[in-house]
Amino acid sequence: MIESSARALLDAVVGIAADLSLPDVLRRVVESACGLVGAEYGVLAELLPGRRLGRVVEAGEPREYRTPADLPSGPGTLSVPLRTRDGLFGRLYLARRDGGFTEQDRGEVVALAAAGSIAIENAVLYEQTLRRERWREASQQVTAALLAGEDGGTTLHTIADRARVVAGAPVGAVALPSETEPDTLVFEVLASPYPGYERLVGARVPYDGTASGRAFLRGEPVVISSYGGYAAIQQANSGLRAPDTFADLDSAVAVPLKAGSQKLGVLLVVRFRDEEPFTDAEVGLVRDFAAHAALAVEFARAEEDRRRLVVFEERDRIARDLHDLVIQRLFAIGLGLEGLSRLTKQPELAERVTGFVRDLDRTIRDVRNSIFSLQEPAEAHGGVRSDLLRMAQDSTAMLGFEPRVSFDGPLDAAVTGPLRADLLATVREALSNVARHAGANSVAVEVVVERGNRELSLTVLDDGVGCTGSSPHGQGLANLRKRAARWHGTLTVGPRPEGGTKLVWTARPGRREEP
């Protein structure tokens, strides 16, 4: 009898050690223990910190367990611990209806549990190795996407989606600091195979009182449970309609996207309630992945800055060539033509040559505009030059023709902020006056910034009936005078010798009068 029991125990131990997959090992431990002592029911429960249940594997009629307190107890129940080098992994529970287990049964189950603990530890190590390998491959995929020139938005989606897939989670997201609201994160990307989560793109959460905010501020991972119920309140307050599965979200880990001391944002990965909560080992893997992803993003940004610098250097070289070669040659041609106009005895020919000289002057001015555009790149949202050209196009319907617009000087660099707003408002008012009162067939708008940004001047010339307003003291012109005075400038309006009206508005950048 003893020999047969020993053989059965040996067979059970050998069977347990035959697998490396942790779910398979846990299942074999339960089934082998039940077969060894004739138990009708067995359950192996993984016990997590905070009195939480991890994996639960059963043999026999299934039961429902929510907390460790629900696990079998009382007469007819045998319970033994399963320990690894990291401490208590869980407990094995066996139940039998015939009144319980003998001391021999207990001894055999304890021996089986010892062998099972070794097999579990090996399976856990194997599982961790596979998991690390999957996270490493995910990091390589993100890096490869960045090096291939993938745009920023697509890269963020790749980071969120790869983290979600490798973590076995239904939702992955990336939040970045808001550019308009202080102490606020904006969820730029949400990756999920479940419908409805795309509606949460753009959701904003404060730094204070949120898992993502704490992770960003502290620079360390933050793990929470019951994420769906907690975050649903915030989403409801923000007016965004959460997807149907949102309330089922439970275990979540928020880790900072941090490259060195630079914090770029937060990576959030969330699991459903019926899935295993994040362990400390998994949190470490997510943190390492986020660090590698952030480093790759920073490298891609640095590479983009390097390419942009190369472009700027090339633009600067082109600008120098235009100034040193093209403008100088055009200027020399203009001087030569002026000399010819003085030598000719034919008035008509002299007038035509003079016209060519004026055309060359305009060409030189346009080339200089191009030089300043190359040397002073427009702001990200478009410089004042772009605004003026757009305004000229928009006024075509009002005037019946498109005004001619010319620039001279570093306009985009010198005219920004409130001065930019006043200049655009002045041009808009001047063109409106021409449309309402002048009856003109053409309008020229010239904007000049002196070298050193000492003065900005706007000149509006029309060929109309000689009036740009209902009266020299009309409300429209009064507003323009106030705008000029605000910048220690002037406004003059008067007739042109050849007919029409000339409006000159000036301002001094950097010398705004305080209201």
Coordinates of C-alpha atoms in Angstrom, one line a residue:
M1 CA 0.0 0.0 0.0
I2 CA 2.8 2.4 0.9
E3 CA 4.7 1.4 -2.2
S4 CA 1.7 2.1 -4.4
S5 CA 1.2 5.5 -2.7
A6 CA 4.8 6.4 -3.2
R7 CA 4.6 5.4 -6.9
A8 CA 1.4 7.5 -7.3
L9 CA 3.1 10.5 -5.7
L10 CA 6.1 10.1 -7.9
D11 CA 4.0 9.8 -11.0
A12 CA 2.1 13.0 -9.9
V13 CA 5.4 14.9 -9.4
V14 CA 6.8 13.8 -12.7
G15 CA 3.6 14.9 -14.4
I16 CA 3.7 18.3 -12.8
A17 CA 7.3 18.9 -13.9
A18 CA 6.5 18.0 -17.5
D19 CA 5.1 21.5 -18.4
L20 CA 6.6 25.0 -18.6
S21 CA 3.4 26.8 -19.2
L22 CA 2.2 28.3 -15.9
P23 CA -1.6 27.7 -16.6
D24 CA -0.8 24.1 -17.5
V25 CA 1.4 23.6 -14.4
L26 CA -1.3 25.0 -12.1
R27 CA -4.0 22.8 -13.7
R28 CA -1.7 19.7 -13.3
V29 CA -1.1 20.5 -9.6
V30 CA -4.8 20.6 -8.8
E31 CA -5.7 17.6 -10.9
S32 CA -2.8 15.5 -9.6
A33 CA -3.6 16.4 -5.9
C34 CA -7.2 15.4 -6.4
G35 CA -6.3 12.1 -8.0
L36 CA -3.6 11.4 -5.4
V37 CA -6.0 11.6 -2.3
G38 CA -9.3 11.0 -4.0
A39 CA -10.7 14.6 -3.6
E40 CA -14.0 15.4 -5.3
Y41 CA -13.0 19.1 -5.6
G42 CA -9.8 21.1 -5.7
V43 CA -8.8 24.7 -6.3
L44 CA -5.4 26.4 -6.5
A45 CA -5.7 30.1 -5.8
E46 CA -2.9 32.7 -6.4
L47 CA -2.8 35.2 -3.5
L48 CA -1.7 38.7 -4.3
P49 CA -0.7 41.6 -2.0
G50 CA -3.6 43.5 -0.5
R51 CA -5.7 40.3 0.0
R52 CA -6.5 40.0 -3.7
L53 CA -7.0 36.9 -5.8
G54 CA -4.9 36.2 -8.8
R55 CA -5.2 33.1 -10.9
V56 CA -7.8 30.6 -9.8
V57 CA -7.7 27.0 -11.2
E58 CA -10.3 24.4 -10.3
A59 CA -10.8 20.7 -10.6
G60 CA -14.4 19.5 -10.2
E61 CA -17.7 21.5 -10.2
P62 CA -16.8 25.2 -10.8
R63 CA -17.5 27.7 -8.0
E64 CA -17.2 31.5 -7.9
Y65 CA -14.5 33.3 -5.8
R66 CA -14.2 37.0 -5.5
T67 CA -11.9 37.3 -2.5
P68 CA -9.7 35.0 -0.4
A69 CA -12.4 34.8 2.2
D70 CA -14.6 32.9 -0.3
L71 CA -12.1 30.0 -0.7
P72 CA -13.1 26.6 0.8
S73 CA -12.8 26.1 4.6
G74 CA -14.2 23.9 7.4
P75 CA -14.5 20.2 7.9
G76 CA -13.6 17.9 5.0
T77 CA -11.2 20.5 3.6
L78 CA -7.4 20.2 3.2
S79 CA -5.3 23.4 2.6
V80 CA -1.5 23.6 1.9
P81 CA 0.6 26.6 0.9
L82 CA 2.6 26.8 -2.3
R83 CA 5.8 28.8 -1.9
T84 CA 8.5 30.1 -4.3
R85 CA 11.7 32.0 -3.6
D86 CA 9.7 35.2 -3.8
G87 CA 7.4 34.1 -1.0
L88 CA 3.9 32.7 -0.8
F89 CA 2.5 32.1 -4.3
G90 CA -0.9 30.8 -3.2
R91 CA -2.7 27.9 -1.6
L92 CA -4.1 24.5 -2.7
Y93 CA -7.5 23.6 -1.3
L94 CA -8.9 20.0 -1.6
A95 CA -12.4 18.9 -0.4
R96 CA -13.9 15.4 0.1
R97 CA -17.4 14.4 1.3
D98 CA -16.4 11.3 3.3
G99 CA -15.3 13.1 6.4
G100 CA -11.9 14.5 5.6
F101 CA -8.3 13.5 5.0
T102 CA -5.8 11.3 6.9
E103 CA -2.3 12.3 8.0
Q104 CA -0.9 10.2 5.2
D105 CA -3.1 12.1 2.7
R106 CA -1.8 15.4 4.2
G107 CA 1.8 14.2 3.9
E108 CA 1.4 13.2 0.3
V109 CA -0.3 16.6 -0.6
V110 CA 2.4 18.5 1.2
A111 CA 5.1 16.6 -0.8
L112 CA 3.2 17.2 -4.0
A113 CA 2.8 20.9 -3.1
A114 CA 6.6 21.2 -2.6
A115 CA 7.2 19.7 -6.0
G116 CA 4.4 21.8 -7.5
S117 CA 6.0 25.0 -5.9
I118 CA 9.3 24.2 -7.8
A119 CA 7.4 23.6 -11.0
I120 CA 5.4 26.8 -10.5
E121 CA 8.6 28.9 -9.9
N122 CA 10.2 27.5 -13.1
A123 CA 7.0 28.2 -15.0
V124 CA 6.8 31.8 -13.6
L125 CA 10.4 32.4 -14.6
Y126 CA 9.8 31.0 -18.1
E127 CA 6.6 33.2 -18.4
Q128 CA 8.6 36.3 -17.3
T129 CA 11.3 35.5 -19.9
L130 CA 8.7 35.3 -22.6
R131 CA 7.0 38.4 -21.4
R132 CA 10.3 40.4 -21.4
E133 CA 11.0 39.1 -24.9
R134 CA 7.5 40.4 -26.1
W135 CA 8.1 43.8 -24.5
R136 CA 11.6 43.9 -26.1
E137 CA 10.1 43.2 -29.5
A138 CA 7.5 45.9 -28.9
S139 CA 10.3 48.4 -28.1
Q140 CA 12.1 47.4 -31.3
Q141 CA 8.9 47.9 -33.3
V142 CA 8.4 51.4 -31.9
T143 CA 12.1 52.3 -32.6
A144 CA 11.9 50.9 -36.2
A145 CA 8.7 53.0 -36.8
L146 CA 10.4 56.2 -35.7
L147 CA 13.6 55.5 -37.7
A148 CA 11.4 54.8 -40.7
G149 CA 10.1 58.4 -40.5
E150 CA 6.7 57.7 -39.1
D151 CA 4.9 60.9 -38.0
G152 CA 4.4 61.7 -34.4
G153 CA 0.7 60.9 -34.1
T154 CA 1.2 57.5 -35.7
T155 CA 4.1 56.8 -33.5
L156 CA 2.1 57.6 -30.3
H157 CA -0.6 55.2 -31.6
T158 CA 2.0 52.5 -32.2
I159 CA 3.3 52.9 -28.6
A160 CA -0.2 52.7 -27.1
D161 CA -1.3 49.8 -29.3
R162 CA 1.9 47.7 -28.8
A163 CA 1.7 48.2 -25.0
R164 CA -1.9 47.1 -25.0
V165 CA -1.3 44.0 -27.1
V166 CA 1.8 42.8 -25.2
A167 CA 0.1 43.5 -21.8
G168 CA -3.0 41.6 -22.9
A169 CA -5.1 44.6 -22.2
P170 CA -8.2 46.0 -24.0
V171 CA -7.1 49.6 -23.8
G172 CA -3.9 51.5 -24.3
A173 CA -3.6 55.3 -24.3
V174 CA -1.0 58.1 -24.4
A175 CA -1.6 61.5 -22.7
L176 CA 0.5 64.6 -23.2
P177 CA 0.7 67.9 -21.3
S178 CA -1.9 70.4 -22.6
E179 CA -0.5 73.3 -24.6
T180 CA -3.3 75.6 -23.5
E181 CA -4.4 74.6 -20.0
P182 CA -1.8 74.4 -17.2
D183 CA -1.6 71.3 -15.0
T184 CA -3.7 69.3 -17.5
L185 CA -3.1 66.2 -19.5
V186 CA -4.8 65.5 -22.9
F187 CA -5.3 61.9 -24.1
E188 CA -4.0 62.3 -27.7
V189 CA -4.3 58.5 -28.5
L190 CA -6.5 55.7 -27.4
A191 CA -5.9 52.2 -28.9
S192 CA -8.5 49.5 -28.4
P193 CA -10.2 46.8 -30.5
Y194 CA -13.5 47.7 -28.8
P195 CA -15.8 50.3 -30.3
G196 CA -16.4 53.7 -28.6
Y197 CA -13.0 54.4 -27.2
E198 CA -12.1 56.7 -30.1
R199 CA -14.7 59.1 -28.6
L200 CA -12.4 59.7 -25.6
V201 CA -9.6 61.1 -27.8
G202 CA -9.1 64.7 -26.5
A203 CA -10.3 64.0 -23.0
R204 CA -8.6 66.2 -20.4
V205 CA -7.6 65.2 -16.9
P206 CA -6.0 67.3 -14.2
Y207 CA -2.6 66.5 -12.7
D208 CA -4.1 66.6 -9.2
G209 CA -6.3 63.6 -8.2
T210 CA -5.7 61.3 -11.2
A211 CA -3.5 58.3 -11.7
S212 CA -2.1 59.7 -15.0
G213 CA -1.4 63.1 -13.4
R214 CA 0.4 61.5 -10.4
A215 CA 2.5 59.4 -12.7
F216 CA 3.5 62.5 -14.7
L217 CA 4.3 64.6 -11.7
R218 CA 6.2 61.9 -9.8
G219 CA 7.9 60.3 -12.7
E220 CA 7.0 56.9 -11.3
P221 CA 4.4 54.2 -12.2
V222 CA 1.0 54.4 -10.5
V223 CA -1.2 51.3 -10.3
I224 CA -4.9 51.5 -9.4
S225 CA -7.9 49.1 -9.4
S226 CA -11.5 49.8 -10.4
Y227 CA -10.3 52.2 -13.0
G228 CA -13.5 52.2 -15.0
G229 CA -15.7 53.3 -12.1
Y230 CA -13.2 55.9 -11.0
A231 CA -12.6 57.4 -14.5
A232 CA -16.3 57.3 -15.6
I233 CA -17.1 60.1 -13.1
Q234 CA -14.4 62.3 -14.8
Q235 CA -15.6 61.5 -18.3
A236 CA -19.2 62.2 -17.3
N237 CA -18.1 65.6 -15.9
S238 CA -16.2 66.4 -19.1
G239 CA -19.3 65.7 -21.3
L240 CA -17.7 62.8 -23.2
R241 CA -19.8 59.7 -23.6
A242 CA -17.9 56.7 -22.4
P243 CA -18.1 53.4 -24.4
D244 CA -20.3 50.6 -23.1
T245 CA -17.4 48.5 -21.8
F246 CA -15.8 51.4 -19.9
A247 CA -17.4 50.4 -16.5
D248 CA -15.7 46.9 -16.8
L249 CA -12.2 48.4 -16.8
D250 CA -10.4 47.5 -13.6
S251 CA -6.6 47.1 -13.1
A252 CA -4.6 50.0 -14.7
V253 CA -1.0 51.1 -14.7
A254 CA 0.1 54.6 -15.7
V255 CA 3.8 55.1 -16.4
P256 CA 5.6 58.3 -17.4
L257 CA 7.1 58.6 -20.9
K258 CA 10.4 59.9 -19.5
A259 CA 13.7 60.3 -21.4
G260 CA 16.3 61.2 -18.8
S261 CA 14.8 64.2 -16.8
Q262 CA 12.5 65.1 -19.7
K263 CA 8.9 64.0 -19.1
L264 CA 7.0 63.7 -22.4
G265 CA 3.7 62.4 -21.2
V266 CA 2.1 59.3 -19.8
L267 CA 1.4 55.7 -21.1
L268 CA -1.8 54.2 -19.7
V269 CA -2.7 50.5 -20.0
V270 CA -6.0 49.1 -18.5
R271 CA -7.4 45.6 -18.2
F272 CA -11.0 44.3 -17.7
R273 CA -12.3 43.2 -14.4
D274 CA -12.2 39.5 -15.2
E275 CA -8.5 39.7 -16.2
E276 CA -5.5 39.3 -13.9
P277 CA -4.4 42.5 -12.2
F278 CA -1.0 44.0 -13.0
T279 CA 1.8 42.5 -10.9
D280 CA 4.9 44.3 -9.8
A281 CA 7.0 42.5 -12.4
E282 CA 4.6 43.5 -15.2
V283 CA 4.6 47.1 -14.0
G284 CA 8.4 47.1 -14.3
L285 CA 8.2 45.8 -17.8
V286 CA 5.7 48.5 -18.8
R287 CA 7.9 51.1 -17.2
D288 CA 11.0 49.9 -19.2
F289 CA 9.0 49.8 -22.4
A290 CA 7.8 53.4 -21.8
A291 CA 11.4 54.5 -21.1
H292 CA 12.6 53.0 -24.3
A293 CA 9.7 54.4 -26.3
A294 CA 10.3 57.9 -24.8
L295 CA 14.0 57.7 -25.7
A296 CA 13.1 56.7 -29.2
V297 CA 10.7 59.6 -29.5
E298 CA 13.3 62.1 -28.2
F299 CA 15.9 60.6 -30.7
A300 CA 13.4 61.0 -33.5
R301 CA 12.7 64.6 -32.4
A302 CA 16.4 65.4 -32.3
E303 CA 16.8 63.9 -35.8
E304 CA 13.9 65.9 -37.1
D305 CA 15.5 69.1 -35.6
R306 CA 18.8 68.1 -37.3
R307 CA 17.1 67.8 -40.6
R308 CA 15.2 71.0 -40.1
L309 CA 18.5 72.8 -39.3
V310 CA 20.0 71.4 -42.5
V311 CA 17.0 72.9 -44.4
F312 CA 17.4 76.2 -42.6
E313 CA 21.1 76.3 -43.4
E314 CA 20.3 75.6 -47.1
R315 CA 17.7 78.3 -47.1
D316 CA 20.2 80.7 -45.6
R317 CA 22.7 79.9 -48.3
I318 CA 20.1 80.4 -51.0
A319 CA 19.2 83.8 -49.4
R320 CA 22.8 84.9 -49.4
D321 CA 23.2 83.9 -53.1
L322 CA 20.1 85.8 -54.0
H323 CA 21.3 88.9 -52.2
D324 CA 24.9 88.7 -53.3
L325 CA 24.3 87.7 -56.9
V326 CA 20.8 88.2 -58.2
I327 CA 19.9 91.5 -56.5
Q328 CA 23.3 93.0 -57.2
R329 CA 23.0 92.1 -60.9
L330 CA 19.4 93.4 -61.1
F331 CA 20.5 96.6 -59.4
A332 CA 23.4 97.0 -61.9
I333 CA 21.0 96.4 -64.8
G334 CA 18.7 99.1 -63.4
L335 CA 21.5 101.6 -63.2
G336 CA 22.5 100.9 -66.7
L337 CA 18.9 101.4 -68.0
E338 CA 18.7 104.7 -66.1
G339 CA 21.8 105.8 -67.8
L340 CA 20.4 104.8 -71.2
S341 CA 17.2 106.8 -70.5
R342 CA 19.2 109.9 -70.0
L343 CA 21.2 109.4 -73.2
T344 CA 18.3 108.8 -75.6
K345 CA 16.7 111.8 -77.4
Q346 CA 13.4 110.0 -77.9
P347 CA 10.9 110.8 -75.0
E348 CA 8.8 107.7 -75.7
L349 CA 11.8 105.4 -75.5
A350 CA 13.0 107.1 -72.4
E351 CA 9.6 106.6 -70.8
R352 CA 9.6 102.9 -71.7
V353 CA 13.1 102.4 -70.3
T354 CA 12.0 104.2 -67.1
G355 CA 9.1 101.8 -66.9
F356 CA 11.5 98.9 -67.2
V357 CA 13.5 100.4 -64.3
R358 CA 10.4 100.6 -62.2
D359 CA 9.7 96.9 -63.0
L360 CA 13.2 96.0 -61.9
D361 CA 12.7 97.9 -58.6
R362 CA 9.5 95.9 -57.9
T363 CA 11.4 92.7 -58.9
I364 CA 14.2 93.6 -56.5
R365 CA 11.6 94.3 -53.7
D366 CA 9.9 90.9 -54.4
V367 CA 13.3 89.1 -54.3
R368 CA 14.1 90.8 -51.0
N369 CA 10.7 89.6 -49.7
S370 CA 11.7 86.1 -50.7
I371 CA 15.1 86.5 -48.9
F372 CA 13.5 87.6 -45.7
S373 CA 11.0 84.7 -45.9
L374 CA 13.9 82.3 -46.3
Q375 CA 15.9 83.9 -43.4
E376 CA 13.0 84.4 -41.1
P377 CA 10.8 81.3 -41.2
A378 CA 7.1 82.0 -40.6
E379 CA 5.6 81.1 -37.3
A380 CA 4.0 77.6 -37.0
H381 CA 0.5 79.1 -37.5
G382 CA 1.6 81.3 -40.4
G383 CA 3.3 84.7 -40.3
V384 CA 1.9 88.2 -40.9
R385 CA 2.8 87.9 -44.5
S386 CA 0.5 85.0 -45.0
D387 CA -2.3 86.8 -43.2
L388 CA -1.9 89.9 -45.4
L389 CA -1.9 87.8 -48.6
R390 CA -4.9 85.9 -47.4
M391 CA -6.7 89.2 -46.5
A392 CA -6.0 90.5 -50.0
Q393 CA -7.5 87.4 -51.6
D394 CA -10.5 87.6 -49.3
S395 CA -11.2 91.3 -50.2
T396 CA -11.4 90.5 -53.9
A397 CA -15.1 90.0 -53.9
M398 CA -15.6 93.3 -51.9
L399 CA -13.3 95.4 -54.2
G400 CA -14.0 93.7 -57.5
F401 CA -10.3 93.0 -58.0
E402 CA -7.4 91.6 -56.0
P403 CA -5.1 94.2 -54.3
R404 CA -1.4 94.1 -55.0
V405 CA 0.6 93.4 -51.8
S406 CA 4.3 94.0 -51.4
F407 CA 6.7 93.7 -48.4
D408 CA 10.1 94.9 -47.4
G409 CA 12.1 94.0 -44.3
P410 CA 11.9 91.2 -41.7
L411 CA 8.1 91.4 -41.3
D412 CA 7.4 88.1 -39.7
A413 CA 10.1 88.6 -37.1
A414 CA 9.3 92.2 -36.2
V415 CA 5.4 92.2 -36.4
T416 CA 4.0 89.8 -33.8
G417 CA 1.4 89.8 -31.0
P418 CA -0.6 93.0 -30.5
L419 CA 1.2 94.9 -33.2
R420 CA 0.3 92.2 -35.7
A421 CA -3.3 92.5 -34.7
D422 CA -3.3 96.3 -35.1
L423 CA -1.6 96.1 -38.5
L424 CA -4.1 93.6 -39.8
A425 CA -7.0 95.6 -38.5
T426 CA -5.7 98.7 -40.1
V427 CA -5.3 97.0 -43.5
R428 CA -8.8 95.6 -43.2
E429 CA -10.3 99.0 -42.4
A430 CA -8.3 100.7 -45.2
L431 CA -9.5 98.2 -47.9
S432 CA -13.0 98.5 -46.6
N433 CA -12.9 102.3 -47.0
V434 CA -11.6 101.9 -50.6
A435 CA -14.4 99.5 -51.4
R436 CA -17.1 101.7 -49.9
H437 CA -16.0 105.2 -51.0
A438 CA -13.1 105.3 -53.5
G439 CA -14.6 103.7 -56.6
A440 CA -11.1 102.5 -57.5
N441 CA -9.9 100.1 -60.1
S442 CA -6.7 99.1 -58.4
V443 CA -5.2 99.2 -54.9
A444 CA -1.6 98.7 -53.8
V445 CA -0.6 97.7 -50.2
E446 CA 3.0 98.2 -49.2
V447 CA 4.3 97.1 -45.8
V448 CA 7.9 98.0 -44.9
V449 CA 9.9 97.3 -41.8
E450 CA 13.1 99.4 -41.5
R451 CA 16.4 97.7 -40.8
G452 CA 16.8 97.3 -37.0
N453 CA 13.0 97.1 -36.7
R454 CA 12.9 100.8 -35.8
E455 CA 9.7 101.6 -37.7
L456 CA 6.8 99.8 -39.4
S457 CA 5.0 101.6 -42.2
L458 CA 1.9 100.7 -44.1
T459 CA 1.0 102.5 -47.4
V460 CA -2.3 102.0 -49.2
L461 CA -2.6 103.5 -52.7
D462 CA -5.7 103.6 -54.8
D463 CA -6.7 105.2 -58.1
G464 CA -10.2 106.1 -57.1
V465 CA -12.1 109.4 -56.7
G466 CA -9.8 110.8 -54.0
C467 CA -11.4 109.7 -50.8
T468 CA -10.8 106.7 -48.4
G469 CA -13.5 107.6 -45.9
S470 CA -16.7 109.5 -45.6
S471 CA -14.7 112.4 -44.0
P472 CA -11.2 113.0 -42.9
H473 CA -12.4 112.6 -39.3
G474 CA -14.7 109.6 -39.8
Q475 CA -14.9 107.0 -37.1
G476 CA -13.0 104.5 -39.2
L477 CA -10.0 106.8 -39.6
A478 CA -10.2 107.8 -35.9
N479 CA -9.8 104.2 -35.0
L480 CA -6.7 103.9 -37.2
R481 CA -5.2 107.0 -35.6
K482 CA -5.7 105.5 -32.1
R483 CA -4.0 102.3 -33.3
A484 CA -1.1 104.3 -34.6
A485 CA -0.8 106.4 -31.5
R486 CA -0.7 103.3 -29.4
W487 CA 2.6 102.5 -31.0
H488 CA 3.9 106.1 -31.1
G489 CA 3.1 106.2 -34.8
T490 CA 1.0 108.4 -37.1
L491 CA -1.7 108.3 -39.7
T492 CA -1.8 110.5 -42.8
V493 CA -4.4 110.5 -45.6
G494 CA -4.3 112.6 -48.6
P495 CA -4.7 112.8 -52.4
R496 CA -2.2 111.5 -54.9
P497 CA -0.9 113.8 -57.7
E498 CA -1.9 111.2 -60.3
G499 CA -5.4 110.8 -58.8
G500 CA -6.7 108.6 -56.0
T501 CA -5.8 108.5 -52.3
K502 CA -2.7 107.7 -50.3
L503 CA -2.9 106.4 -46.7
V504 CA 0.2 106.0 -44.6
W505 CA 0.1 104.4 -41.2
T506 CA 3.2 104.0 -39.1
A507 CA 4.1 102.3 -35.8
R508 CA 7.3 101.7 -33.8
P509 CA 7.6 98.0 -32.8
G510 CA 8.5 97.6 -29.1
R511 CA 7.2 101.0 -28.1
R512 CA 3.5 100.3 -27.4
E513 CA 1.7 102.9 -25.3
E514 CA 0.2 101.3 -22.2
P515 CA -3.6 101.6 -22.2

